[in-house]
Amino acid sequence: MATGASVPKDATEEPSEESALETARRQLDQAATLLDIDPNVVERLKHPQRVERVSVPLERDDGSVEVFTGYRAQHDSVRGPFKGGLRYHPDVSEDECIGLAMWMTWKCAVMDLPFGGAKGGVVVDPKTLSDEEKERLTRRFTQELRDVIGPMDDIPAPDMGTDAETMGWIMDAYSMQEGETTPGVVTGKPPVIGGSYGRAEAPGRSVAIITREVCEYYDHDLSETTVAVQGFGSVGANAASLLDSWGANIVAVSDVDGGVYDPEGLDTSAIKSHGEQPTAVGSVEDAERISNEELLTLDVDVLIPAAIGNVLTEANAHDVDASIIVEGANGPTTSTADAIFEQRGIPVIPDILANAGGVTVSYFEWLQDINRQGWTLERVNEELESRMLTAWENVQEAHELDADVSWRDATYVVGLQRIVEAHTYRGLWP
Ligand code: NAD
């Protein structure tokens, strides 16, 4: 998997198949060249603090027992407990977990959250599990991880193949063993058991906030801005409808089966999100049908890829006709495409800033849980807005220091600087 980075600068250098870990390490090296930092700290950051590998036996519904492999990679906790998702997917691997954990470290630092990065999961296709099997697998996986997770140690969250219900099972399994209700062990729970209002919408909301700010930065009046959004799921649908309500003109949206385009603007409030109705985009009337590939090359002011990774590649980067790209999905831009956009002068606002609303509201959820408080939706959204604006200002300052520093590099510089300073103050023990 090759995910977004602005290196190598020479497009011909792109490795054909780059793992998440290789990408994360390369991005670290690239950001380190832009800062005057201790190479010993950079060396430490290339390695996870710990990787827990566990076997998870599951009694299938037919009475047979199957053993699955699970991981929890904990990258760096210099600024606080580890934080990151748990995914259930057949491609989960130790290296992928480490690479994704590193990204969580940078993302938390960019948002100035007192967390380090983690990621984990089970090597399983969740579609092959019944609901009961998924619950049993989750409870046993929680037990296997019990020594390494906890509200002050490592706080998992939903990711691919897991959801609010899964987090509820983890919280219950952990709490039963601890002998007390411990909501702060996971985030992304249903609000009735300690989840936060606004958590599910938060990544899309942060994408919308950053899009609004970047439009202002580049003197695009939002009411005259055209936007194309790939992926009408949790991130894409929330970003599109918020931007629509703030006056932007959403001219195209898509799902896995294709998209719809109306240069006059779509009424996004009339389209249900993927989660509510998976075929909703296809049933929009009075709009031109387009493919996902066509959506990516529309002549628009802002392109928001918010579906899956690696959709902007060497093959289509020269055809992209947007003035600005805001990454809603994780890693939608390959490094070659990133280099092409840089050469073409198309700003790319990176995922670790734009969709960081998710981990930010997870932090709010954790704060509510450990303090036994409940915030209103208004408070959550106000605090998210404030955190996103601060992060955007920090990244803007780093970007303006040097005209050659891309938005992606500037974002990594902001995060890495905080982590390196924390390592420097804490030192190496013993
Ligand atoms: P989702 O499942 O809710 O929605 C995904 C959308 O993308 C759907 O509309 C689906 O039809 C569409 N899609 C799927 N495959 C596609 C393809 N091959 N081509 C075009 N469209 C396709 O997912 P989501 O939660 O909105 O996540 C989207 C992206 O955002 C992912 O990269 C995810 O990692 C990232 N992200 C999600 C969160 C979160 O908390 N939901 C937080 C940060 C980042």
Coordinates of C-alpha atoms and ligand atoms in Angstrom, one line a residue:
M1 CA 0.0 0.0 0.0
A2 CA 1.5 3.3 -1.0
T3 CA -0.1 6.2 0.9
G4 CA 0.3 9.9 0.7
A5 CA 3.7 11.5 1.1
S6 CA 5.4 14.2 -0.8
V7 CA 8.5 12.1 -1.2
P8 CA 10.2 11.0 -3.3
K9 CA 10.1 14.3 -5.2
D10 CA 11.1 12.5 -8.4
A11 CA 8.0 10.7 -9.5
T12 CA 10.0 7.9 -11.2
E13 CA 11.4 6.9 -7.8
E14 CA 8.1 5.6 -6.4
P15 CA 8.4 2.0 -5.1
S16 CA 5.7 -0.1 -6.8
E17 CA 4.4 -1.8 -3.7
E18 CA 5.1 0.1 -0.4
S19 CA 3.9 -1.2 2.9
A20 CA 2.2 1.0 5.4
L21 CA 5.3 0.7 7.6
E22 CA 7.7 1.6 4.8
T23 CA 5.6 4.6 4.0
A24 CA 5.4 5.7 7.6
R25 CA 9.2 5.4 8.0
R26 CA 9.8 7.3 4.8
Q27 CA 7.5 10.1 5.8
L28 CA 9.3 10.3 9.2
D29 CA 12.7 10.6 7.4
Q30 CA 11.3 13.2 5.1
A31 CA 9.9 15.3 7.9
A32 CA 13.1 14.9 9.9
T33 CA 15.1 16.5 7.1
L34 CA 13.0 19.7 7.5
L35 CA 13.8 20.0 11.2
D36 CA 16.9 20.3 13.2
I37 CA 16.4 17.3 15.4
D38 CA 18.4 14.7 17.2
P39 CA 18.8 11.7 14.8
N40 CA 18.7 9.4 17.9
V41 CA 15.1 10.4 18.5
V42 CA 14.3 9.8 14.9
E43 CA 15.8 6.3 15.2
R44 CA 13.7 5.6 18.2
L45 CA 10.5 6.7 16.4
K46 CA 11.1 4.2 13.6
H47 CA 10.3 1.4 15.9
P48 CA 7.2 0.6 17.9
Q49 CA 7.5 0.5 21.7
R50 CA 5.7 -2.8 21.7
V51 CA 3.7 -5.2 19.5
E52 CA 1.4 -7.7 21.2
R53 CA 0.7 -10.7 19.1
V54 CA -2.1 -13.0 20.4
S55 CA -4.0 -16.1 19.4
V56 CA -7.7 -15.8 19.7
P57 CA -9.6 -19.1 19.9
L58 CA -13.2 -18.9 18.7
E59 CA -15.9 -21.5 19.1
R60 CA -17.8 -21.3 15.9
D61 CA -21.6 -21.7 15.8
D62 CA -21.2 -25.3 14.6
G63 CA -19.1 -26.2 17.7
S64 CA -15.7 -26.3 16.0
V65 CA -12.8 -24.2 17.3
E66 CA -10.8 -21.9 15.0
V67 CA -7.8 -19.8 16.2
F68 CA -7.3 -16.3 14.8
T69 CA -4.3 -14.1 15.1
G70 CA -4.6 -10.6 16.6
Y71 CA -2.2 -7.7 17.1
R72 CA -1.9 -4.5 19.0
A73 CA 1.0 -2.3 17.9
Q74 CA 1.9 0.5 20.3
H75 CA 4.2 3.0 18.6
D76 CA 5.0 5.8 21.0
S77 CA 3.6 7.0 24.3
V78 CA 5.9 9.9 25.1
R79 CA 2.9 12.4 25.1
G80 CA 0.3 10.1 26.7
P81 CA -1.5 6.7 26.4
F82 CA -1.6 4.9 23.1
K83 CA -4.7 5.6 20.9
G84 CA -5.9 4.0 17.7
G85 CA -8.3 1.7 16.0
L86 CA -8.9 -2.1 16.0
R87 CA -9.7 -3.5 12.6
Y88 CA -11.1 -6.9 11.6
H89 CA -9.9 -7.6 8.1
P90 CA -8.1 -10.5 6.3
D91 CA -5.2 -8.2 5.4
V92 CA -4.3 -7.2 9.0
S93 CA -0.6 -7.8 9.6
E94 CA 2.0 -6.9 12.1
D95 CA 3.8 -4.5 9.8
E96 CA 0.5 -2.8 8.8
C97 CA -0.4 -2.3 12.4
I98 CA 3.0 -0.7 13.2
G99 CA 2.7 1.6 10.2
L100 CA -0.8 2.7 11.0
A101 CA 0.2 3.1 14.6
M102 CA 2.9 5.5 13.5
W103 CA 0.4 7.6 11.6
M104 CA -1.8 7.7 14.7
T105 CA 1.2 9.1 16.6
W106 CA 1.6 11.9 14.1
K107 CA -2.1 12.6 13.9
C108 CA -2.5 12.9 17.7
A109 CA 0.5 15.2 17.8
V110 CA -0.7 17.4 15.0
M111 CA -4.0 17.9 16.9
D112 CA -1.9 18.4 20.2
L113 CA -3.8 15.5 21.9
P114 CA -2.1 13.9 24.9
F115 CA -2.0 10.5 23.2
G116 CA 0.5 8.4 21.3
G117 CA -0.3 6.1 18.4
A118 CA -1.5 2.5 18.3
K119 CA -3.3 0.2 15.9
G120 CA -4.4 -3.4 16.1
G121 CA -6.8 -5.9 14.8
V122 CA -7.6 -9.5 14.1
V123 CA -6.8 -11.3 10.8
V124 CA -10.4 -12.3 9.9
D125 CA -13.0 -11.4 7.4
P126 CA -15.9 -10.2 9.6
K127 CA -18.4 -11.0 6.8
T128 CA -17.7 -14.7 7.5
L129 CA -18.7 -14.4 11.2
S130 CA -22.2 -14.5 12.6
D131 CA -23.1 -11.7 15.1
E132 CA -22.7 -14.1 18.0
E133 CA -19.2 -15.3 16.7
K134 CA -18.1 -11.7 16.3
E135 CA -19.1 -10.9 19.8
R136 CA -17.3 -14.0 21.2
L137 CA -14.2 -13.2 19.2
T138 CA -14.2 -9.6 20.4
R139 CA -14.6 -10.6 24.1
R140 CA -11.8 -13.2 23.9
F141 CA -9.6 -10.7 22.0
T142 CA -10.2 -8.1 24.7
Q143 CA -9.2 -10.7 27.3
E144 CA -6.0 -11.5 25.4
L145 CA -5.1 -7.7 25.3
R146 CA -6.2 -6.9 28.8
D147 CA -2.7 -6.5 30.1
V148 CA -1.8 -3.9 27.5
I149 CA -5.0 -1.8 27.1
G150 CA -6.7 0.4 29.7
P151 CA -7.9 4.0 30.1
M152 CA -4.4 5.2 31.1
D153 CA -2.5 2.8 28.9
D154 CA -4.0 2.2 25.5
I155 CA -7.5 3.1 24.3
P156 CA -8.8 1.3 21.2
A157 CA -11.5 2.7 18.8
P158 CA -13.5 1.4 15.9
D159 CA -11.8 0.9 12.5
M160 CA -12.5 -1.2 9.4
G161 CA -14.8 -4.1 10.3
T162 CA -15.5 -2.9 13.8
D163 CA -18.1 -0.4 15.1
A164 CA -19.8 1.1 18.1
E165 CA -21.3 -2.3 19.0
T166 CA -17.9 -3.9 19.0
M167 CA -16.6 -1.2 21.3
G168 CA -19.5 -1.9 23.6
W169 CA -18.5 -5.5 23.9
I170 CA -14.8 -4.6 24.5
M171 CA -15.9 -2.1 27.3
D172 CA -18.1 -4.8 28.8
A173 CA -15.5 -7.6 28.7
Y174 CA -12.8 -5.3 30.2
S175 CA -15.2 -3.9 32.8
M176 CA -16.3 -7.4 33.9
Q177 CA -12.7 -8.4 34.6
E178 CA -11.8 -5.2 36.3
G179 CA -14.8 -5.4 38.6
E180 CA -16.0 -1.9 37.7
T181 CA -17.5 -0.1 34.8
T182 CA -14.6 1.3 32.8
P183 CA -15.9 3.3 29.8
G184 CA -12.6 5.0 29.2
V185 CA -11.0 1.8 27.9
V186 CA -12.4 2.4 24.4
T187 CA -13.9 5.2 22.4
G188 CA -16.5 5.2 19.7
K189 CA -19.1 3.5 22.0
P190 CA -22.8 4.3 21.8
P191 CA -23.5 7.4 23.9
V192 CA -25.7 5.5 26.4
I193 CA -22.6 3.6 27.7
G194 CA -20.2 6.5 27.7
G195 CA -19.8 7.3 24.0
S196 CA -19.7 10.9 22.9
Y197 CA -22.3 12.8 20.9
G198 CA -20.9 13.9 17.6
R199 CA -18.2 11.2 17.4
A200 CA -19.6 9.5 14.4
E201 CA -19.9 12.8 12.4
A202 CA -16.6 14.1 13.6
P203 CA -14.2 13.0 10.8
G204 CA -16.6 14.5 8.2
R205 CA -17.1 17.6 10.2
S206 CA -13.3 18.2 10.5
V207 CA -12.9 17.6 6.7
A208 CA -15.6 20.3 6.2
I209 CA -14.0 22.7 8.6
I210 CA -10.5 22.3 7.0
T211 CA -12.1 22.7 3.5
R212 CA -13.8 25.9 4.5
E213 CA -10.5 27.3 5.9
V214 CA -8.4 26.2 3.0
C215 CA -10.9 27.9 0.6
E216 CA -10.6 31.1 2.6
Y217 CA -6.8 30.8 2.5
Y218 CA -6.8 30.5 -1.3
D219 CA -9.5 33.3 -1.7
H220 CA -12.2 31.0 -2.8
D221 CA -15.6 32.4 -1.6
L222 CA -17.3 29.3 -0.2
S223 CA -20.6 30.3 -1.9
E224 CA -18.9 30.2 -5.3
T225 CA -16.9 27.0 -4.6
T226 CA -17.7 23.8 -6.4
V227 CA -16.9 20.5 -4.6
A228 CA -16.7 16.9 -5.7
V229 CA -16.8 14.2 -3.0
Q230 CA -15.8 10.6 -3.7
G231 CA -17.5 8.3 -1.1
F232 CA -20.8 9.1 0.4
G233 CA -20.2 7.2 3.7
S234 CA -19.6 8.4 7.2
V235 CA -16.8 10.8 6.2
G236 CA -18.0 11.9 2.7
A237 CA -21.7 12.4 3.5
N238 CA -21.1 14.4 6.6
A239 CA -18.4 16.6 4.9
A240 CA -20.6 17.1 1.9
S241 CA -23.8 18.0 3.8
L242 CA -22.0 20.4 6.1
L243 CA -20.3 22.2 3.3
D244 CA -23.6 22.3 1.4
S245 CA -25.2 23.9 4.5
W246 CA -22.4 26.4 4.7
G247 CA -23.1 27.5 1.1
A248 CA -20.7 25.5 -1.0
N249 CA -21.9 24.0 -4.2
I250 CA -21.6 20.1 -4.0
V251 CA -21.6 19.2 -7.7
A252 CA -20.7 15.5 -7.5
V253 CA -20.8 12.6 -5.0
S254 CA -20.3 8.9 -5.5
D255 CA -20.3 5.5 -3.8
V256 CA -18.7 2.2 -4.7
D257 CA -21.1 1.8 -7.7
G258 CA -20.4 5.2 -9.3
G259 CA -21.4 8.8 -9.0
V260 CA -23.8 11.6 -9.9
Y261 CA -22.9 15.0 -11.3
D262 CA -25.0 18.2 -11.5
P263 CA -23.0 21.4 -12.3
E264 CA -25.9 23.4 -10.7
G265 CA -25.3 21.6 -7.4
L266 CA -26.9 18.6 -5.7
D267 CA -29.2 18.7 -2.8
T268 CA -27.1 16.6 -0.4
S269 CA -29.7 16.6 2.4
A270 CA -31.9 14.6 0.1
I271 CA -29.3 11.8 -0.4
K272 CA -29.0 9.2 2.4
S273 CA -25.5 8.2 3.5
H274 CA -24.0 4.8 2.6
G275 CA -24.7 3.7 6.2
E276 CA -28.3 4.7 6.0
Q277 CA -29.0 3.4 2.5
P278 CA -26.1 1.9 0.5
T279 CA -27.8 2.5 -2.9
A280 CA -28.9 6.1 -2.3
V281 CA -26.4 7.8 -4.6
G282 CA -27.5 5.7 -7.5
S283 CA -31.1 6.7 -7.1
V284 CA -30.6 10.4 -7.3
E285 CA -32.8 11.8 -10.1
D286 CA -32.0 14.6 -12.6
A287 CA -28.3 14.2 -12.4
E288 CA -25.7 12.9 -14.9
R289 CA -24.3 9.5 -14.0
I290 CA -20.5 9.4 -13.9
S291 CA -17.9 6.9 -12.9
N292 CA -15.7 7.2 -9.8
E293 CA -12.7 7.8 -12.2
E294 CA -14.6 10.7 -13.9
L295 CA -15.5 12.2 -10.6
L296 CA -11.8 12.5 -9.7
T297 CA -11.0 14.4 -12.9
L298 CA -14.0 16.9 -12.8
D299 CA -13.3 20.6 -13.2
V300 CA -14.1 21.7 -9.7
D301 CA -12.6 24.0 -7.1
V302 CA -12.2 21.3 -4.4
L303 CA -11.9 17.5 -4.7
I304 CA -12.5 15.5 -1.5
P305 CA -11.5 11.8 -1.9
A306 CA -13.4 10.3 1.1
A307 CA -13.8 6.6 0.2
I308 CA -10.7 4.5 0.1
G309 CA -6.9 4.7 -0.1
N310 CA -4.7 5.0 -3.3
V311 CA -7.3 6.5 -5.6
L312 CA -5.2 9.4 -6.8
T313 CA -2.3 7.8 -8.6
E314 CA 0.3 8.3 -11.3
A315 CA -2.3 7.2 -13.8
N316 CA -4.8 10.0 -13.1
A317 CA -2.9 12.7 -11.3
H318 CA -2.2 14.6 -14.5
D319 CA -5.9 14.6 -15.4
V320 CA -7.1 15.9 -12.0
D321 CA -8.7 19.3 -12.7
A322 CA -9.4 20.5 -9.1
S323 CA -7.7 23.6 -7.7
I324 CA -7.4 22.1 -4.2
I325 CA -7.5 18.5 -2.8
V326 CA -8.6 17.8 0.8
E327 CA -8.0 14.2 1.8
G328 CA -11.0 12.8 3.6
A329 CA -10.1 9.1 3.4
N330 CA -6.8 7.8 4.9
G331 CA -4.1 7.7 2.3
P332 CA -6.0 8.5 -0.9
T333 CA -2.9 9.9 -2.7
T334 CA 0.0 7.8 -3.7
S335 CA 3.5 9.3 -3.3
T336 CA 3.9 9.6 -7.1
A337 CA 0.5 11.4 -7.4
D338 CA 1.6 13.6 -4.5
A339 CA 4.8 14.6 -6.4
I340 CA 2.8 15.3 -9.5
F341 CA 0.3 17.6 -7.6
E342 CA 3.3 19.4 -6.1
Q343 CA 4.8 20.0 -9.6
R344 CA 1.4 21.1 -10.9
G345 CA 0.9 23.5 -7.9
I346 CA -2.3 21.8 -6.6
P347 CA -2.3 22.0 -2.8
V348 CA -3.1 18.7 -1.1
I349 CA -4.3 19.0 2.5
P350 CA -3.3 15.7 4.2
D351 CA -5.5 13.1 5.9
I352 CA -3.8 13.4 9.3
L353 CA -5.0 16.9 9.6
A354 CA -8.3 16.9 7.6
N355 CA -10.0 13.8 9.0
A356 CA -8.5 14.1 12.5
G357 CA -11.9 15.1 13.9
G358 CA -12.4 11.4 14.7
V359 CA -9.6 11.0 17.1
T360 CA -10.2 14.5 18.5
V361 CA -13.7 13.7 19.5
S362 CA -12.4 10.3 20.7
Y363 CA -10.3 12.3 23.1
F364 CA -13.3 14.3 24.2
E365 CA -15.1 11.0 24.8
W366 CA -12.2 9.7 26.9
L367 CA -12.2 13.0 28.9
Q368 CA -15.9 12.6 29.5
D369 CA -15.4 8.9 30.6
I370 CA -12.5 9.4 33.0
N371 CA -14.2 12.4 34.5
R372 CA -17.6 10.9 34.7
Q373 CA -19.1 13.7 32.6
G374 CA -21.3 14.0 29.6
W375 CA -21.0 16.9 27.1
T376 CA -23.7 18.2 24.9
L377 CA -23.4 17.9 21.2
E378 CA -23.1 21.7 21.0
R379 CA -20.1 21.6 23.3
V380 CA -18.5 18.8 21.4
N381 CA -18.8 20.6 18.1
E382 CA -17.6 23.9 19.5
E383 CA -14.5 22.3 21.0
L384 CA -13.9 20.4 17.8
E385 CA -14.1 23.6 15.8
S386 CA -11.6 25.3 18.1
R387 CA -9.1 22.4 18.0
M388 CA -9.3 22.2 14.2
L389 CA -8.7 25.9 13.8
T390 CA -5.7 25.8 16.1
A391 CA -4.2 22.8 14.2
W392 CA -4.9 24.5 10.9
E393 CA -3.1 27.7 12.1
N394 CA -0.1 25.7 13.4
V395 CA 0.2 23.9 10.0
Q396 CA -0.3 27.2 8.1
E397 CA 2.6 28.7 10.1
A398 CA 4.9 25.7 9.2
H399 CA 3.8 25.9 5.6
E400 CA 4.5 29.7 5.4
L401 CA 8.0 29.3 6.8
D402 CA 9.2 27.9 3.6
A403 CA 7.5 28.1 0.2
D404 CA 8.9 24.7 -0.7
V405 CA 7.2 22.9 2.2
S406 CA 4.0 21.2 1.0
W407 CA 0.9 21.1 3.2
R408 CA 1.7 17.5 3.9
D409 CA 5.3 18.1 5.0
A410 CA 4.2 21.1 7.1
T411 CA 1.6 18.9 8.9
Y412 CA 4.2 16.3 9.6
V413 CA 6.7 18.9 10.8
V414 CA 4.1 20.2 13.3
G415 CA 3.5 16.7 14.7
L416 CA 7.1 15.6 14.7
Q417 CA 8.3 18.7 16.4
R418 CA 6.0 18.1 19.4
I419 CA 7.0 14.4 19.7
V420 CA 10.7 15.1 19.4
E421 CA 10.5 17.9 22.0
A422 CA 8.7 15.6 24.4
H423 CA 11.4 12.9 23.9
T424 CA 14.1 15.5 24.5
Y425 CA 12.5 16.7 27.7
R426 CA 11.8 13.2 29.0
G427 CA 15.1 11.8 27.9
L428 CA 16.1 8.1 27.6
W429 CA 15.7 6.0 30.7
P430 CA 17.9 4.4 32.0
Ligands
NAD1 P1 -17.9 4.2 4.9 O1 -17.9 2.7 4.8 O2 -18.9 4.8 5.8 O3 -18.1 4.9 3.5 C1 -17.3 4.6 2.4 C2 -17.9 5.1 1.1 O4 -17.0 4.9 0.1 C3 -19.2 4.5 0.7 O5 -20.0 5.5 0.1 C4 -18.8 3.4 -0.3 O6 -19.8 3.1 -1.2 C5 -17.6 4.2 -1.0 N1 -16.7 3.3 -1.6 C6 -16.2 2.1 -1.1 N2 -15.3 1.6 -2.0 C7 -15.2 2.4 -3.0 C8 -14.5 2.5 -4.2 N3 -13.7 1.4 -4.5 N4 -14.6 3.5 -5.0 C9 -15.4 4.6 -4.7 N5 -16.2 4.6 -3.6 C10 -16.1 3.5 -2.8 O7 -16.4 4.6 5.3 P2 -16.0 5.9 6.1 O8 -16.0 5.7 7.6 O9 -16.7 7.1 5.6 O10 -14.4 6.0 5.7 C11 -14.0 6.5 4.5 C12 -12.5 6.7 4.6 O11 -12.2 7.7 5.6 C13 -11.6 5.5 4.9 O12 -10.4 5.7 4.2 C14 -11.4 5.6 6.4 O13 -10.2 5.0 6.7 C15 -11.3 7.1 6.5 N6 -11.6 7.6 7.9 C16 -12.7 7.2 8.5 C17 -12.9 7.7 9.8 C18 -14.2 7.3 10.6 O14 -14.2 7.4 11.8 N7 -15.3 6.9 9.9 C19 -12.0 8.5 10.5 C20 -10.8 8.9 9.8 C21 -10.7 8.4 8.5

